[in-house]
One Martini backbone bead per residue (centre of mass of N, CA, C, O) as a GRO file, in nm:
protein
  163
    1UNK     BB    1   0.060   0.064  -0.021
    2UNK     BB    2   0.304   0.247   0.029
    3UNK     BB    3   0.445   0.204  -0.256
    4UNK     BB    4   0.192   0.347  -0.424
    5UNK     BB    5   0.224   0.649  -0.310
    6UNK     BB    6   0.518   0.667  -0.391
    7UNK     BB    7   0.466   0.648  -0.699
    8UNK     BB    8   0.227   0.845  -0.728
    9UNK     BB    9   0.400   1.081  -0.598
   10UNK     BB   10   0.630   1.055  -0.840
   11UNK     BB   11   0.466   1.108  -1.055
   12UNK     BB   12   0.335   1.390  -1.017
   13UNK     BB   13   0.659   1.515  -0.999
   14UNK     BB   14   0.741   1.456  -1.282
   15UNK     BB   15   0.468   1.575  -1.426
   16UNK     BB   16   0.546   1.884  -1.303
   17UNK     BB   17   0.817   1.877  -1.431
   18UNK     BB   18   0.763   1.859  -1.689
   19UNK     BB   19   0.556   2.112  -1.717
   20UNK     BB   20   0.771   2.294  -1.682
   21UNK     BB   21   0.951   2.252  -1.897
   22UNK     BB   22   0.776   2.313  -2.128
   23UNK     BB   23   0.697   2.602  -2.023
   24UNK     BB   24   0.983   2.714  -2.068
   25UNK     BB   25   1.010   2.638  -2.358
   26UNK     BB   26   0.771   2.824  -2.463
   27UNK     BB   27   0.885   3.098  -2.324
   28UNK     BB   28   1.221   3.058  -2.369
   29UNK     BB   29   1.306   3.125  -2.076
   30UNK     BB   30   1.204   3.343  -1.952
   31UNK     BB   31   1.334   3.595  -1.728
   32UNK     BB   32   1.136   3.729  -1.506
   33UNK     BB   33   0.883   3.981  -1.485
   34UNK     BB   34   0.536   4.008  -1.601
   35UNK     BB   35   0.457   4.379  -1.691
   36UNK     BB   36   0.361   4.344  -1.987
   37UNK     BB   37   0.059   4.315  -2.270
   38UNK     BB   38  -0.072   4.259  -2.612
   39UNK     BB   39  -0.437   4.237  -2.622
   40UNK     BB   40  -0.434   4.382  -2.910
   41UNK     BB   41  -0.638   4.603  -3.049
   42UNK     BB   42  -0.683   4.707  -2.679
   43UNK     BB   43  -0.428   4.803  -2.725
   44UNK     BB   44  -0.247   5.067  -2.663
   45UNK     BB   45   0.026   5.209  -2.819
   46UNK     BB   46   0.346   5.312  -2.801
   47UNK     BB   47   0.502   5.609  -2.762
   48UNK     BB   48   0.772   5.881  -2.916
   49UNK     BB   49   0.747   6.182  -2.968
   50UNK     BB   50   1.069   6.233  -3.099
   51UNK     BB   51   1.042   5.968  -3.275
   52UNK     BB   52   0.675   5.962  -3.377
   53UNK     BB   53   0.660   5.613  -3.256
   54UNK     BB   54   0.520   5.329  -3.273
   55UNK     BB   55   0.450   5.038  -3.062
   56UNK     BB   56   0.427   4.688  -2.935
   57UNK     BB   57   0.483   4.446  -2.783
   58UNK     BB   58   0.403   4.160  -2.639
   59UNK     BB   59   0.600   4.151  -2.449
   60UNK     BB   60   0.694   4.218  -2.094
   61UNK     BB   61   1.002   4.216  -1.867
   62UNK     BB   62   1.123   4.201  -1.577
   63UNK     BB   63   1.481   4.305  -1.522
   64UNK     BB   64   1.770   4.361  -1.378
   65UNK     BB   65   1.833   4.627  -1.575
   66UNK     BB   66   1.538   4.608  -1.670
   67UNK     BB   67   1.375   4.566  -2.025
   68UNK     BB   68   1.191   4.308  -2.191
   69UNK     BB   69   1.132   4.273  -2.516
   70UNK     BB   70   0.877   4.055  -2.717
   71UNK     BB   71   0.883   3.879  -3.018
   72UNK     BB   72   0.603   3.675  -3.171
   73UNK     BB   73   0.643   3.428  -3.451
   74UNK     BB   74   0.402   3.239  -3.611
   75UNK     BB   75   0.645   3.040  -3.731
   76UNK     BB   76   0.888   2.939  -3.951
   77UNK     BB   77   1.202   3.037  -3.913
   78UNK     BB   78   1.345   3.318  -3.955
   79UNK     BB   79   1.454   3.624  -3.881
   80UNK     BB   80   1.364   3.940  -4.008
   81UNK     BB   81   1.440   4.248  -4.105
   82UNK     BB   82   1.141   4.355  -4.013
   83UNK     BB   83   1.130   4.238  -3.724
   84UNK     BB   84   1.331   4.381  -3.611
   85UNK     BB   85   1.206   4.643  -3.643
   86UNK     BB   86   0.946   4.593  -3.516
   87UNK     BB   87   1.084   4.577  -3.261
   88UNK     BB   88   1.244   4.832  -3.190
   89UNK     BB   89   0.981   5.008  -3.222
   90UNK     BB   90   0.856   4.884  -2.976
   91UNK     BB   91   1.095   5.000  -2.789
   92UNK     BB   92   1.129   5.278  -2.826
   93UNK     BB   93   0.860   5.327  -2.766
   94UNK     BB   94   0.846   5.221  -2.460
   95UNK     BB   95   1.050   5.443  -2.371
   96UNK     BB   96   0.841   5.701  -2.405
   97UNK     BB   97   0.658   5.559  -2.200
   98UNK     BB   98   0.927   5.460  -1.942
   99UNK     BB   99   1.073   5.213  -2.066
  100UNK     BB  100   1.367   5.029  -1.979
  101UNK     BB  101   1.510   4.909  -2.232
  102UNK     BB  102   1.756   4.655  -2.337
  103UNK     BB  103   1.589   4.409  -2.440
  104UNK     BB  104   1.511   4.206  -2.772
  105UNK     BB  105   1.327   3.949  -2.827
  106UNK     BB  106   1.298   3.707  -3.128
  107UNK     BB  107   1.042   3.461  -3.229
  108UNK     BB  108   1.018   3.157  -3.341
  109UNK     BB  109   0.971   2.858  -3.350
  110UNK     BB  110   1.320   2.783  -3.473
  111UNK     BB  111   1.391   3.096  -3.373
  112UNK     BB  112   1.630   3.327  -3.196
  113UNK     BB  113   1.678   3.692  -3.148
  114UNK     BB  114   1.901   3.856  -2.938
  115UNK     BB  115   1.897   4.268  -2.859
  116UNK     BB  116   2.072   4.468  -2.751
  117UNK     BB  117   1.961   4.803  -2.566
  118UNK     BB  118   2.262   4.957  -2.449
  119UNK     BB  119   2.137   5.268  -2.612
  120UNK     BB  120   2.018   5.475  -2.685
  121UNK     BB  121   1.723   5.635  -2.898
  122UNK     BB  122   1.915   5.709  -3.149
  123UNK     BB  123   2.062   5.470  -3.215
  124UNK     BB  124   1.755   5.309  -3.235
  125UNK     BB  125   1.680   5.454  -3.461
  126UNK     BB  126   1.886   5.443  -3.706
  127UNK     BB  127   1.825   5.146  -3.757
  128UNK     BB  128   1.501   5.235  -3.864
  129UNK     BB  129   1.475   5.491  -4.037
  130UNK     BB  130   1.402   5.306  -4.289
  131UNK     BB  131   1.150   5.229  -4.233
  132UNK     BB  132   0.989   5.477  -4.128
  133UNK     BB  133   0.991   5.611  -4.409
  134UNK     BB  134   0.828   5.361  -4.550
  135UNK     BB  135   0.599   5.455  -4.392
  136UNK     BB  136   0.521   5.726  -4.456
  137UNK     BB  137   0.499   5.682  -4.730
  138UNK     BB  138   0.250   5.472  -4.717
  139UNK     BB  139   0.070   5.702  -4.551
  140UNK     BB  140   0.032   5.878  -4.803
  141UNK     BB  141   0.011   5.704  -5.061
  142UNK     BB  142   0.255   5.580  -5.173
  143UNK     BB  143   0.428   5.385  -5.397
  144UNK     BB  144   0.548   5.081  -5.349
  145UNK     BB  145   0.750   4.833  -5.365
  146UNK     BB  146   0.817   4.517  -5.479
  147UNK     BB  147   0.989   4.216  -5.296
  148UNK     BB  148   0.963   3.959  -5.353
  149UNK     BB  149   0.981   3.628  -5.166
  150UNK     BB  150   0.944   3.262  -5.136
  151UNK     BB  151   0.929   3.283  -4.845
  152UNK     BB  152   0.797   3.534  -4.733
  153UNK     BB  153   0.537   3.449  -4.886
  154UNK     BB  154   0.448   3.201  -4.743
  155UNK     BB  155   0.396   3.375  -4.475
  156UNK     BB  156   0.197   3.602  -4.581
  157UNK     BB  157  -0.121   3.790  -4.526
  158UNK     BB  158  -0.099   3.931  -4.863
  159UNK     BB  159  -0.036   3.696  -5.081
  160UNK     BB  160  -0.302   3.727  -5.269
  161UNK     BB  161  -0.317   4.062  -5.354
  162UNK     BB  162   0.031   4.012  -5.411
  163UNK     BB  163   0.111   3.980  -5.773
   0.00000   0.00000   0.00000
């Protein structure tokens, strides 16, 4: 009898054990309190007034030294440079809006790439300068250029739209 409720307990701890791993792995190990979630549509995102820049990551975690904050794609493959811009674009807003961003992490299913931003607001905005310029421009109404490549293309939600 006591057998079974010992091998009952060690089953229970191994279970307990196994959830902990696949769930520290499901959220990439991220060590921190989370501090802050982007629910969407209804969550207003940040501003930075000095370089005019809105956005918002997926999470935010407060860490030893600061804000970490993550952006998750939900996708399998590479992570491509314009999610890093879209990473910086909201740790730059976040930080105008007084979060003290230093570390932002990108994720895809298969690949992760965390972006140290230890330097200042005008060095993260220099990086993204060239993004930023053709968003003003296509918000304009000016006509962009399309960039097709067909693994980007496997991925968009407007590749059925852009022939």
């Amino acid at each position: 009898m006591i057998g079974y409720l010992v091998f009952g307990l060690l089953a229970v701890i191994a279970l307990l054990l196994l959830f902990h791993i696949f769930r520290s792995k499901e959220q990439g190990d991220i060590s921190g309190k989370l501090i802050w979630t982007d629910y969407g549509i209804k969550t207003k995102p940040f501003y930075h007034s000095e370089f005019l820049v809105f956005g918002k990551p997926d999470l935010m975690y407060k860490v030893r030294r600061g804000v970490k904050a993550v952006e998750y794609k939900h996708r399998m493959g590479p992570v491509f440079d314009s999610d890093i811009a879209q990473a910086l674009a909201a740790a730059l807003a976040a930080r105008g809006s007084g979060y003290r961003v230093i570390e932002v992490l990108v994720k895809t299913r298969s690949t992760e790439l965390s972006i140290d931003l230890r330097e200042s607001d005008s060095a993260v905005y220099r990086k993204l300068q060239g993004y930023v310029l053709l968003v003003r421009q296509a918000k304009d109404g000016r006509a962009m250029q399309k960039k097709p490549e067909a693994r980007k293309c496997r991925s968009c939600a407007y590749r059925e739209a852009c022939a």
